[in-house]
Coordinates of C-alpha atoms in Angstrom, one line a residue:
X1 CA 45.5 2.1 -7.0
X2 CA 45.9 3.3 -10.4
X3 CA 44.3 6.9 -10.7
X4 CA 40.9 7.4 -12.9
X5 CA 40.7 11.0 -12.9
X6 CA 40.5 13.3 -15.7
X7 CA 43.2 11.8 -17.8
X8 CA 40.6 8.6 -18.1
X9 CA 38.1 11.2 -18.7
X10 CA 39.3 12.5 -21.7
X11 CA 40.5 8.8 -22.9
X12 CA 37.1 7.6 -22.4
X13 CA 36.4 10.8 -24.6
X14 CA 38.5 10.3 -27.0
X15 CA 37.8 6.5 -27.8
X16 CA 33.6 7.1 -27.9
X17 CA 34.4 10.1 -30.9
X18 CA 36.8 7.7 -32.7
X19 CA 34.4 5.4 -33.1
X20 CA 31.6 7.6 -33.8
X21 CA 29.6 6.5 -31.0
X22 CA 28.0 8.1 -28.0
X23 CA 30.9 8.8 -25.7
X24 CA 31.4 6.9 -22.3
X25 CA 32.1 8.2 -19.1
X26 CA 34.0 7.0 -16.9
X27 CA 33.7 5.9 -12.9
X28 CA 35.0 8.7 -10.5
X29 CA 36.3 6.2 -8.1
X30 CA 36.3 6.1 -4.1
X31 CA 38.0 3.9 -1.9
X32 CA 36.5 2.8 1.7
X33 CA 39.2 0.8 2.4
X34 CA 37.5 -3.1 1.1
X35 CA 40.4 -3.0 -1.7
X36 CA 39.1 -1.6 -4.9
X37 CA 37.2 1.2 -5.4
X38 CA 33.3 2.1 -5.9
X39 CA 32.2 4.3 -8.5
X40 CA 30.5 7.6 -7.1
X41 CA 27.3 9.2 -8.7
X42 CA 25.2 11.9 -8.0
X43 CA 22.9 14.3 -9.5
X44 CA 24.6 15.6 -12.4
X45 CA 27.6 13.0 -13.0
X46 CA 27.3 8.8 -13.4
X47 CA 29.1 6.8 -15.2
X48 CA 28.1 5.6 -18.6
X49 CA 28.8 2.7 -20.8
X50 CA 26.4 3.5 -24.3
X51 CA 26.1 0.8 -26.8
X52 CA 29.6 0.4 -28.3
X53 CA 29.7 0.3 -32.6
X54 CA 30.6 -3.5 -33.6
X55 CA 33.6 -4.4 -34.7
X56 CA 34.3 -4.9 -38.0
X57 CA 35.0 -8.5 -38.8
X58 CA 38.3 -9.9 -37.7
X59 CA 38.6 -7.5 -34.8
X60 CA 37.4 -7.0 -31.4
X61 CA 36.4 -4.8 -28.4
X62 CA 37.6 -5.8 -25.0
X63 CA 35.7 -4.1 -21.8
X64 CA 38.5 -4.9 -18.8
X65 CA 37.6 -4.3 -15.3
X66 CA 40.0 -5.0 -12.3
X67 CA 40.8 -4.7 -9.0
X68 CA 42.8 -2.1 -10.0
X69 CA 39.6 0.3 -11.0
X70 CA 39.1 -0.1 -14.4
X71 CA 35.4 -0.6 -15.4
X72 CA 34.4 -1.4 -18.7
X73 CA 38.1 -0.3 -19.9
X74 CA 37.8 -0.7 -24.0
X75 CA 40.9 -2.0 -26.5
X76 CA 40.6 -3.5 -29.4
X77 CA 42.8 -6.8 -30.9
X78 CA 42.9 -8.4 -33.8
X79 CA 42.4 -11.8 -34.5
X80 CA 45.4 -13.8 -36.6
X81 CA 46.3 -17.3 -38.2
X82 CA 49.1 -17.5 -35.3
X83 CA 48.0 -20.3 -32.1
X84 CA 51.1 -20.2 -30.6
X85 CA 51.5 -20.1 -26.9
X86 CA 52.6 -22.8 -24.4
X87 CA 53.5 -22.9 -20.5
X88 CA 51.8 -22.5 -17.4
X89 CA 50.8 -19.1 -17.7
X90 CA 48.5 -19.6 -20.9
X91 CA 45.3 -20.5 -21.3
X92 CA 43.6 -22.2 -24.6
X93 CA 39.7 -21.9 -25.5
X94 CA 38.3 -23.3 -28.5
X95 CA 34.8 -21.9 -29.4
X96 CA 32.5 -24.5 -31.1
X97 CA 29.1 -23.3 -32.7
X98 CA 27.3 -26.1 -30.3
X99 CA 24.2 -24.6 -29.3
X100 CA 22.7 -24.6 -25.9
X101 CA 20.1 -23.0 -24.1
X102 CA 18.5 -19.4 -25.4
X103 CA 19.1 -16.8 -22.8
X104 CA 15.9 -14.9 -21.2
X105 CA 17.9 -12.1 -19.6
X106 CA 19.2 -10.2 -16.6
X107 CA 18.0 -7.9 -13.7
X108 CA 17.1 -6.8 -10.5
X109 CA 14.6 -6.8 -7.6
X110 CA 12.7 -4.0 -7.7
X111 CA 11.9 -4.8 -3.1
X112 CA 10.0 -2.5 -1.1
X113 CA 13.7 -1.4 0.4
X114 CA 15.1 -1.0 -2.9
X115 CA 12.3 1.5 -4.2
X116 CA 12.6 4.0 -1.3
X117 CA 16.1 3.7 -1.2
X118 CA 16.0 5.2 -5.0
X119 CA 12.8 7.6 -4.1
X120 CA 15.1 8.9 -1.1
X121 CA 17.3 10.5 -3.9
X122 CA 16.9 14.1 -5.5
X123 CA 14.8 13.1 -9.0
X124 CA 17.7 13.7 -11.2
X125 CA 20.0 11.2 -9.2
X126 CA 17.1 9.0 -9.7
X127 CA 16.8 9.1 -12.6
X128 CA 20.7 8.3 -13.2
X129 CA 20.5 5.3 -10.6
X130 CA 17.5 4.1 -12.7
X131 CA 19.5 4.6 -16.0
X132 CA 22.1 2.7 -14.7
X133 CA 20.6 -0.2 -14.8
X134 CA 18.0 -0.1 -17.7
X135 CA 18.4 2.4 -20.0
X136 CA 21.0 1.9 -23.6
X137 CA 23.7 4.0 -21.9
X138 CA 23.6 1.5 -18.5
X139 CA 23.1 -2.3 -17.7
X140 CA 20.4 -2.8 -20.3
X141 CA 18.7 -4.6 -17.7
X142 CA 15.1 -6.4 -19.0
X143 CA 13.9 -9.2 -16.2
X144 CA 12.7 -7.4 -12.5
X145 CA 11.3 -9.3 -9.8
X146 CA 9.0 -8.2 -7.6
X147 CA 8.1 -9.3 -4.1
X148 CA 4.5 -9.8 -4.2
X149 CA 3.0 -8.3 -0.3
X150 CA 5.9 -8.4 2.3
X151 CA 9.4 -9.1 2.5
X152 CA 12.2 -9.0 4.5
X153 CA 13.5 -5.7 2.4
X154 CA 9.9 -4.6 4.2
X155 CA 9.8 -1.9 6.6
X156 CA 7.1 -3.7 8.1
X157 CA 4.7 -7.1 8.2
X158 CA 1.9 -6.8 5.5
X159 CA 0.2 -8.8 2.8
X160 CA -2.7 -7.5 0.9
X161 CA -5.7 -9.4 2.7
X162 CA -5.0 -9.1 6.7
X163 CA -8.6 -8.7 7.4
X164 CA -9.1 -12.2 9.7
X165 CA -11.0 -15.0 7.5
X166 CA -11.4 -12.8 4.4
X167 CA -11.4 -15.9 2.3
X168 CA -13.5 -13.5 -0.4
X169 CA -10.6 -11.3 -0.3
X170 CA -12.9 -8.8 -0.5
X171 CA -10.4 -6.4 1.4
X172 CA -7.6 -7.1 -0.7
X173 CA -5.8 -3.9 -1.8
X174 CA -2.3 -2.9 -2.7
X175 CA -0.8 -1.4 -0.5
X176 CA 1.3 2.1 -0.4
X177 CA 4.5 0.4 -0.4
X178 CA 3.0 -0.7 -4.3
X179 CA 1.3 2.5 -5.4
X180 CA 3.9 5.1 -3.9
X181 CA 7.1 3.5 -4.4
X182 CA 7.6 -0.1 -6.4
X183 CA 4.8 0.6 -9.4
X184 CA 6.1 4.3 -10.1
X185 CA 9.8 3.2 -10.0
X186 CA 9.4 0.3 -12.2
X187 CA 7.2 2.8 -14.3
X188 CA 10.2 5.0 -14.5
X189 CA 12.9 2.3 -15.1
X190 CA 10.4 0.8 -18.4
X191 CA 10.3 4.8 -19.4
X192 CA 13.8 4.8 -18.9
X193 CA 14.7 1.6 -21.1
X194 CA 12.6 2.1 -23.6
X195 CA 10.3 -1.0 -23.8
X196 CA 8.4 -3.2 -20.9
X197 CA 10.5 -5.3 -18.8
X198 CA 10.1 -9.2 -18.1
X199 CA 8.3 -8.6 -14.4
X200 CA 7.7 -11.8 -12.3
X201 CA 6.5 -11.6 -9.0
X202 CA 7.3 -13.9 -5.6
X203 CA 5.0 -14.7 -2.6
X204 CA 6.9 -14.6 1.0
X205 CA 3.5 -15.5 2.5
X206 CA 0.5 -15.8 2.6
X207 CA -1.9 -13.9 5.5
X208 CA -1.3 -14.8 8.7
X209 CA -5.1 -16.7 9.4
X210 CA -4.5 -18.7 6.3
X211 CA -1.4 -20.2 7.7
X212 CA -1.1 -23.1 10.1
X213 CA 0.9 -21.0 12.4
X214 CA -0.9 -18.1 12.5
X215 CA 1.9 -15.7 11.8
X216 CA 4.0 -14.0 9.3
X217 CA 7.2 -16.3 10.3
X218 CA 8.6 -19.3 11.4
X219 CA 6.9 -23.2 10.9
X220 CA 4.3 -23.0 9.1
X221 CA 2.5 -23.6 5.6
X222 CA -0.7 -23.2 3.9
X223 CA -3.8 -24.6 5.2
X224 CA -5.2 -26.9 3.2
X225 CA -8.3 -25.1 3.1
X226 CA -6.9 -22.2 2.0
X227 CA -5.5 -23.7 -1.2
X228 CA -8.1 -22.2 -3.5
X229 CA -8.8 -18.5 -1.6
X230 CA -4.4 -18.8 -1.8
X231 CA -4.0 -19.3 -5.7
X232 CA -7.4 -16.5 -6.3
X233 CA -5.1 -14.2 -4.3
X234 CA -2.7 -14.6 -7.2
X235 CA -5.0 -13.4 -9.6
X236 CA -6.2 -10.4 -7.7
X237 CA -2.3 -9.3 -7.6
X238 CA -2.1 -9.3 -11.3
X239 CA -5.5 -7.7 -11.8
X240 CA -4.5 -4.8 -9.4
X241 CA -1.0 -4.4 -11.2
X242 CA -2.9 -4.7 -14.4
X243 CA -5.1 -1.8 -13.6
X244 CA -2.2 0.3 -12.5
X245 CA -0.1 -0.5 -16.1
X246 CA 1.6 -3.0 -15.2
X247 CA 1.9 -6.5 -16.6
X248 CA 4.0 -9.6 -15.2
X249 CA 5.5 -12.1 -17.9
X250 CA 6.2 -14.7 -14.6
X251 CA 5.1 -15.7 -11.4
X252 CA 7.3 -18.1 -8.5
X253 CA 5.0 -20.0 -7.0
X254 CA 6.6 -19.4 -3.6
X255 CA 9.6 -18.2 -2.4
X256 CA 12.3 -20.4 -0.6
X257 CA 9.0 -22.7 0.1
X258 CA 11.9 -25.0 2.5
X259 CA 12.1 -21.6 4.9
X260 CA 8.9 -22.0 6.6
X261 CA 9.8 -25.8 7.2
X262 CA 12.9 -24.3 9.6
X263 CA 11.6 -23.9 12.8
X264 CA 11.7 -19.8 14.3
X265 CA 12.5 -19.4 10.9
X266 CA 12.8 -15.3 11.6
X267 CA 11.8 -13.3 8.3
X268 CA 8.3 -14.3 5.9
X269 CA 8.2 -17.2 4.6
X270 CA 5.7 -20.1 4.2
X271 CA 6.7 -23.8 4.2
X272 CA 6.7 -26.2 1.0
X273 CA 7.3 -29.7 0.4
X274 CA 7.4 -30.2 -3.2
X275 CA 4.6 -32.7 -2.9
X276 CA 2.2 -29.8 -1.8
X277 CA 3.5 -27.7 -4.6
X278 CA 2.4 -30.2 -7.1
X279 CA -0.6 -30.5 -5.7
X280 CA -1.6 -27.0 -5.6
X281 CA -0.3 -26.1 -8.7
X282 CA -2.6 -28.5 -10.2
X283 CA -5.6 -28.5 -8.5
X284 CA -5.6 -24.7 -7.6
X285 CA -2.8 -22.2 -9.2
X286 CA -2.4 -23.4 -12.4
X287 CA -6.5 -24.0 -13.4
X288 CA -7.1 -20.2 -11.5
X289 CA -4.8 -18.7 -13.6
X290 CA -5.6 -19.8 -16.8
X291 CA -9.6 -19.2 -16.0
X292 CA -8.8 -15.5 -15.7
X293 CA -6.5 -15.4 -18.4
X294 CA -3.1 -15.7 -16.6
X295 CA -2.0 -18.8 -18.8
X296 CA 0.3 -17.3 -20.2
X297 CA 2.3 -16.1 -17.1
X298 CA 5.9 -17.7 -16.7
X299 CA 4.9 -20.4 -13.6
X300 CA 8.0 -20.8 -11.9
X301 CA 8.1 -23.3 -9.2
X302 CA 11.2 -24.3 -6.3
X303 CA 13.0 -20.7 -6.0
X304 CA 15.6 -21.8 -3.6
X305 CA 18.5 -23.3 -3.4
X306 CA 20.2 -26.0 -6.4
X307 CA 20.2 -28.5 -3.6
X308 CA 16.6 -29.3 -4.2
X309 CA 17.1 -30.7 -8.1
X310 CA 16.6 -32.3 -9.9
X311 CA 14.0 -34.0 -7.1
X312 CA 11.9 -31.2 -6.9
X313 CA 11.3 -30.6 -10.1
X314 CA 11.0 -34.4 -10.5
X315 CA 7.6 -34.3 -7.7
X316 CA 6.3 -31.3 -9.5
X317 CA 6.5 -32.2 -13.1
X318 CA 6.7 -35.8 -13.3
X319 CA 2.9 -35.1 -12.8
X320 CA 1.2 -33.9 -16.1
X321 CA -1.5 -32.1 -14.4
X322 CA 1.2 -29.8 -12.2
X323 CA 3.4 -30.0 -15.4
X324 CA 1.1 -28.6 -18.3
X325 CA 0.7 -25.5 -16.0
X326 CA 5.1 -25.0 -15.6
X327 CA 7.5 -23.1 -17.4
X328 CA 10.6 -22.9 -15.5
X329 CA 12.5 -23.7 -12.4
X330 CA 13.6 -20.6 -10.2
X331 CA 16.8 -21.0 -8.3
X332 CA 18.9 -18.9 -5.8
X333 CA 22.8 -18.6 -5.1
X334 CA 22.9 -19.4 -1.5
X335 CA 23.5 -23.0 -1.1
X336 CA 25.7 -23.1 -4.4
X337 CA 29.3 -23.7 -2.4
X338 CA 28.1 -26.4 -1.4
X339 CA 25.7 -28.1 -4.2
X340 CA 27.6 -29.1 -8.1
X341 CA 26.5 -27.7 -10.8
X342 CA 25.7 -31.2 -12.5
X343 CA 22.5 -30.9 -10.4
X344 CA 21.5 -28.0 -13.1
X345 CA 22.2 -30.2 -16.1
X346 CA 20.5 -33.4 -14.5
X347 CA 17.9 -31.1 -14.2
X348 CA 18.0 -29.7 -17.6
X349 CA 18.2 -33.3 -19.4
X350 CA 15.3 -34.4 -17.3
X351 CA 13.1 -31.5 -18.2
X352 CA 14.6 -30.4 -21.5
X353 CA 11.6 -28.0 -22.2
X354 CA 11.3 -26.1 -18.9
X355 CA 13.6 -22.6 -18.6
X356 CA 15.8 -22.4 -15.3
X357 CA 16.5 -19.3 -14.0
X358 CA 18.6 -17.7 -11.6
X359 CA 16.3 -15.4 -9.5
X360 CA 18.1 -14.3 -6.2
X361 CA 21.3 -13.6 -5.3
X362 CA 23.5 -10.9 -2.9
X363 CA 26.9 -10.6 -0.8
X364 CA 27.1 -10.1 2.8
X365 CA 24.6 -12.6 4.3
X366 CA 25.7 -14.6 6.2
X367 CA 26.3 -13.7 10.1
X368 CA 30.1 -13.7 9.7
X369 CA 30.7 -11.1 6.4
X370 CA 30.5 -7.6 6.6
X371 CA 27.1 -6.3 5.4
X372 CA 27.7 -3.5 3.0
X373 CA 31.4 -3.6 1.6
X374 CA 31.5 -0.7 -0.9
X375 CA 34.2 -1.6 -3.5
X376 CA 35.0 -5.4 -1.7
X377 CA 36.4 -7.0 -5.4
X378 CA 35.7 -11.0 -3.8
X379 CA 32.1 -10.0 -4.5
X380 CA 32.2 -9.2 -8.2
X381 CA 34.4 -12.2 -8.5
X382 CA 32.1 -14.2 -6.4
X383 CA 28.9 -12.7 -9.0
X384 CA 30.9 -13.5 -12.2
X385 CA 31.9 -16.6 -10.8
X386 CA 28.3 -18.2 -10.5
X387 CA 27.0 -16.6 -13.4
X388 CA 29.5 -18.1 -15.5
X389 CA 29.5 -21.8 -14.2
X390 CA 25.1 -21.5 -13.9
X391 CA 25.2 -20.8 -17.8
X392 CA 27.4 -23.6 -18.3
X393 CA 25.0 -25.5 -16.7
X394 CA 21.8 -24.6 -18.7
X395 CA 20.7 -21.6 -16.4
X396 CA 18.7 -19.0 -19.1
X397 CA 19.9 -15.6 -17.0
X398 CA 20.4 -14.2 -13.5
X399 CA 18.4 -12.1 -11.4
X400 CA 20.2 -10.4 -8.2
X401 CA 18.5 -9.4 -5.3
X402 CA 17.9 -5.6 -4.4
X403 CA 18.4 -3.2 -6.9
X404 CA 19.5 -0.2 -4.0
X405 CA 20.1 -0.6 -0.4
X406 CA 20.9 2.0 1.7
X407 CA 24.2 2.1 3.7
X408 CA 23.4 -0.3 6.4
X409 CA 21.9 -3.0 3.7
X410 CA 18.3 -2.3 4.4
X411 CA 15.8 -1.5 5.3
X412 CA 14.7 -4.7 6.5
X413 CA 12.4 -4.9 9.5
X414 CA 14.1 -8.3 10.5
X415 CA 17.5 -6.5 10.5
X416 CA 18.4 -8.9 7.8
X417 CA 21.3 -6.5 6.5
X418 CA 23.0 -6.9 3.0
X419 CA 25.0 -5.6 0.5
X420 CA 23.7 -4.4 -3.3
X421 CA 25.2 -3.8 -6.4
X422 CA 24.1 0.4 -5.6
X423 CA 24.5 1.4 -2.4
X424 CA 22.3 4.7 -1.5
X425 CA 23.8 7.7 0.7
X426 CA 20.7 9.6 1.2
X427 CA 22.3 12.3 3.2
X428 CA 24.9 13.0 0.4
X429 CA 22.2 12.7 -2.3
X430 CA 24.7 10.2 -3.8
X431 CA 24.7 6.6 -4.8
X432 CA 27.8 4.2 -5.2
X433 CA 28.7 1.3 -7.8
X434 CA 29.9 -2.0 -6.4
X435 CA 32.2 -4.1 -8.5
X436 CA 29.1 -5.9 -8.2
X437 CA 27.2 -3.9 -10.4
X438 CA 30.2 -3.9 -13.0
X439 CA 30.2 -8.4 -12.4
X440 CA 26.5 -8.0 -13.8
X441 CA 27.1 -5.3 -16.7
X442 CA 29.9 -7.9 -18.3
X443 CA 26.9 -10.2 -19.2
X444 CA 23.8 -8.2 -19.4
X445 CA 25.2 -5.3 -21.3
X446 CA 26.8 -8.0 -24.2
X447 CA 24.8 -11.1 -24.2
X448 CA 21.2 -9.9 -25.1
X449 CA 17.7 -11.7 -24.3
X450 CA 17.5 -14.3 -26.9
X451 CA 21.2 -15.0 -27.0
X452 CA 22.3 -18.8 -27.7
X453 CA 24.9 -20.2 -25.4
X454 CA 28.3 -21.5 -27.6
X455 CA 30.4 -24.4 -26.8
X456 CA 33.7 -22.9 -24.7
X457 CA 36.0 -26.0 -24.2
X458 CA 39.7 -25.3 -22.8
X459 CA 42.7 -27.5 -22.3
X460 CA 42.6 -26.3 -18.4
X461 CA 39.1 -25.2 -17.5
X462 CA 40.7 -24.1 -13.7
X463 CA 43.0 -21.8 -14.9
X464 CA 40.0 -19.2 -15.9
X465 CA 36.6 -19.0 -15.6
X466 CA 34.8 -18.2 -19.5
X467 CA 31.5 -18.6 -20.9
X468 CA 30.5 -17.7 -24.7
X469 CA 27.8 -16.7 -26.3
X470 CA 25.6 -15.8 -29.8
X471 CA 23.7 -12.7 -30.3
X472 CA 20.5 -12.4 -32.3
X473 CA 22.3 -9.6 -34.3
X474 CA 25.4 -11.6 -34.8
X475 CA 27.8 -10.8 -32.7
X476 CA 29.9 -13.5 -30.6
X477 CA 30.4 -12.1 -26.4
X478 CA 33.4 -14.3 -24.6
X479 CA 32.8 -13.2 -20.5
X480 CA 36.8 -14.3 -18.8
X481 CA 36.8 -14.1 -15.0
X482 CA 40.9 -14.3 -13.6
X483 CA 40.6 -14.9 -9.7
X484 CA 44.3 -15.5 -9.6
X485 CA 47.3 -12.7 -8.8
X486 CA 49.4 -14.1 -12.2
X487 CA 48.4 -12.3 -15.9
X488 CA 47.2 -14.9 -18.1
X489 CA 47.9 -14.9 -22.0
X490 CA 44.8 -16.3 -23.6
X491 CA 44.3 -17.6 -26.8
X492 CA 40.7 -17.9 -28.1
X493 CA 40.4 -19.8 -30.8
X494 CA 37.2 -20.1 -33.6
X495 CA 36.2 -22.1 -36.5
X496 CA 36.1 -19.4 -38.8
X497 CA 38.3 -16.3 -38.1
X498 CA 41.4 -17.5 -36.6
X499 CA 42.5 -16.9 -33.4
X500 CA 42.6 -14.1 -30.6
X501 CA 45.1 -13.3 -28.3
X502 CA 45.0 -11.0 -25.4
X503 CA 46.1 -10.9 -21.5
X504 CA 43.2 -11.1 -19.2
X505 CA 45.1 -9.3 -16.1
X506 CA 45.2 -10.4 -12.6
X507 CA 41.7 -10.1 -10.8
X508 CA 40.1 -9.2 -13.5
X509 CA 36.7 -9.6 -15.3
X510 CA 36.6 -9.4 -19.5
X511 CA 34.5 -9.5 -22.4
X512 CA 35.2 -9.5 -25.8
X513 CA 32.5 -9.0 -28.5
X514 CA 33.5 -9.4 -32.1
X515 CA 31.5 -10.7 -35.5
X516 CA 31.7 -13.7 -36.6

């Protein structure tokens, strides 16, 4: 394991004065043994990776990290009249100025678990963790999600109307897991990064007596009857958030609606069929909403698996009384081995007007991984991996799962344990970085909200993983994932500036920004 201590200190130093920016610091690494390192913070040290200068035209900034330990490692190439390059161990990209889809952005999940994971830290290793993710030296994340009453990253059962037949909701309330930990950490992290984020809140379920079930879990779905008190318990969320500061740009209609089809189905959820989405979008959500002046919200609907399109989307907006109330299409990572991509761009060229978005993905869930792997490198590969083919495939951005777990993956009252790009060691008063948190920074920190997706075509498309993109200010961001053991000479090639050539390193994640 190549060593990061001071001598990468000083480098990272060094190259931040030369270019008359803010200086980066670097990650002080530890290994526990899952093959690459995590990056340690605490208190009074994180790392830092503060908005690098541009290039000036006809060179570029690489940020390399590997399996090795390099995060964010900058060089700078130039580009040259010269293509050459043959044999196995090269691979070819021509950039095109196609335009695709405009990119929304990238983020987090601001769960119950995740806010008292970052509230169990001292304030000024908050405030680093928080940083970390939103602020110009970190991620410069701008979408959070936000599960709207109880969740499996829930310490307990809860919605915000438990009072039997309420239908009045007239003992709706937030609750303390709202007003003592999510709304004052998604205060700080908008403090932090300078401007609101993009908040869109999921429903797990609904309360218990409006269900056909009777409970929390397992089969069952909305009572018909309860379609209308349902959608007005929509509106009372935003008008509580509202009075507390907070706005939401989006809303999914339900979260992994297919969960409470699966019988002892064991964490909240509340069964869908896309049919009954339609419906109740239009008859119930969708006119609610825009009477008390929610029409503006970002309606998601599906949030679950790629599996379900484009026939979902084709019940639900094929009607134009569901579809004049839709934005987008939510979907999560889970069921993505065994679902192709082409299901995104059906999807897409059926419903050219209607956003998808990524909004839930994490390692470690199924029964046979390890929950919490701190430094495991398969997961940022396995991150970067699915980001890169989802934007090929028309996805707008990417929204993991927690933002902070603590060291078993929780809490979760359903023991539903998973891994997180931050892991929190309260004892230690000390957080760690994942590679996963590195997978996410190689696209949020270079390709901006608003962003248009490039053509990328290559002569080998297996060899490497890539994916391009246009900023609003300019700049061109290249992302290269190398799963394999062998170096790879690369040769990116544009219309207008000649070619770049540069080894992406086994196991190892790139971007390269330059102007074009």
């Amino acid at each position: 394991m190549r060593s990061l201590g001071w001598f990468v200190f000083l480098l990272g130093l060094v190259r931040g004065f030369a270019a008359a920016e803010e200086p980066s610091l670097p990650c002080v690494p530890r290994d526990f043994g899952f093959g690459s390192v995590a990056c340690v913070c605490n208190a009074t040290y994180c790392d830092t990776l503060p908005p690098p200068t541009l290039p000036a035209v006809g060179e570029a900034l690489v940020f390399t990290s590997d399996i090795e330990g390099a995060r964010f490692l900058r060089t700078q190439l130039s580009f040259s009249d010269s293509q050459n390059g043959t044999g196995s161990d090269v691979a070819r990209f021509a950039l095109e100025s196609t335009a695709f889809q405009t990119v929304i952005g990238w983020g987090g999940a601001f769960t119950d678990a995740a806010a008292r994971n970052i509230l169990d830290l001292s304030p000024d290793a908050q405030d680093r963790l928080l940083s970390s993710y939103f602020s110009p030296s970190g991620l410069e994340y701008n979408l959070g999600r936000v599960n709207m009453g109880g969740c499996d990253f829930s310490w307990r059962t809860y919605t915000y109307a438990d009072a039997e037949g309420d239908v009045e909701l007239s003992t709706f309330a937030l609750q303390p897991e709202d007003t003592d930990y999510k709304i004052p950490v998604i205060k700080r992290a908008e403090a932090l990064a300078g401007r609101p984020l993009k908040l869109f809140a999921s429903p797990w379920t609904a309360p218990k007596w409006m269900k056909t079930n009777n409970d929390y879990v397992g089969y069952g779905q909305l009572r018909h009857d309860m379609y209308q008190p349902w959608a007005d318990y929509f509106v009372r969320f935003l008008d509580e958030y509202a009075a507390q500061g907070i706005t939401y740009w989006g809303l999914t209609a339900q979260n992994e609606p297919i969960d409470g089809y699966v019988p002892g189905f064991f964490f909240n959820c509340m069964g869908w069929t896309a049919e009954e989405q339609r419906k109740w979008v239009a008859e119930n959500l969708g006119p609610t909403l825009l009477q008390h002046g929610y029409g503006d919200v970002k309606l998601m609907i599906l949030d679950d698996q790629r599996y379900e399109l484009p026939g979902w989307a084709e019940d639900v907006l094929n009607d134009p009384e569901a579809a004049q109330y839709v934005s987008g299409i939510g979907v999560h990572w889970y069921g993505d081995l065994y679902t192709v991509p082409e299901r995104l761009t059906q999807t897409h060229d059926l419903f050219p007007d209607y956003f998808i978005l990524g909004t839930e993905a994490c390692e470690g869930a199924t029964p046979l991984e390890v929950d919490v792997a701190l430094g495991k490198w398969e997961r940022l590969e396995s991150y970067a991996h699915d980001i890169i083919v989802d934007m090929n495939h028309w996805v707008t951005g990417w929204v993991d799962w927690n933002l902070a777990l603590d060291m078993q993956g929780g809490p979760n009252w359903a023991e539903n344990f998973v891994d997180a790009p931050i892991i929190v060691n309260k004892e230690a008063d000390e957080f760690y970085k994942n590679p996963m948190f590195y997978a996410m920074g190689h696209f949020s920190k270079f390709v901006k909200k608003g962003a248009t997706k490039l053509g990328l075509t290559s002569e080998d498309p297996k060899k490497l993983d890539a994916t391009a993109f246009r900023n609003p200010d300019g700049s061109t961001a290249v992302v290269i994932l190398n799963r394999s053991t062998k170096t790879m000479e690369t040769i990116v090639e544009t219309e207008d500036r000649g070619s770049l050539r540069l080894s992406v390193g086994p196991r190892s994640l790139q971007t390269i920004v330059f102007v074009t």
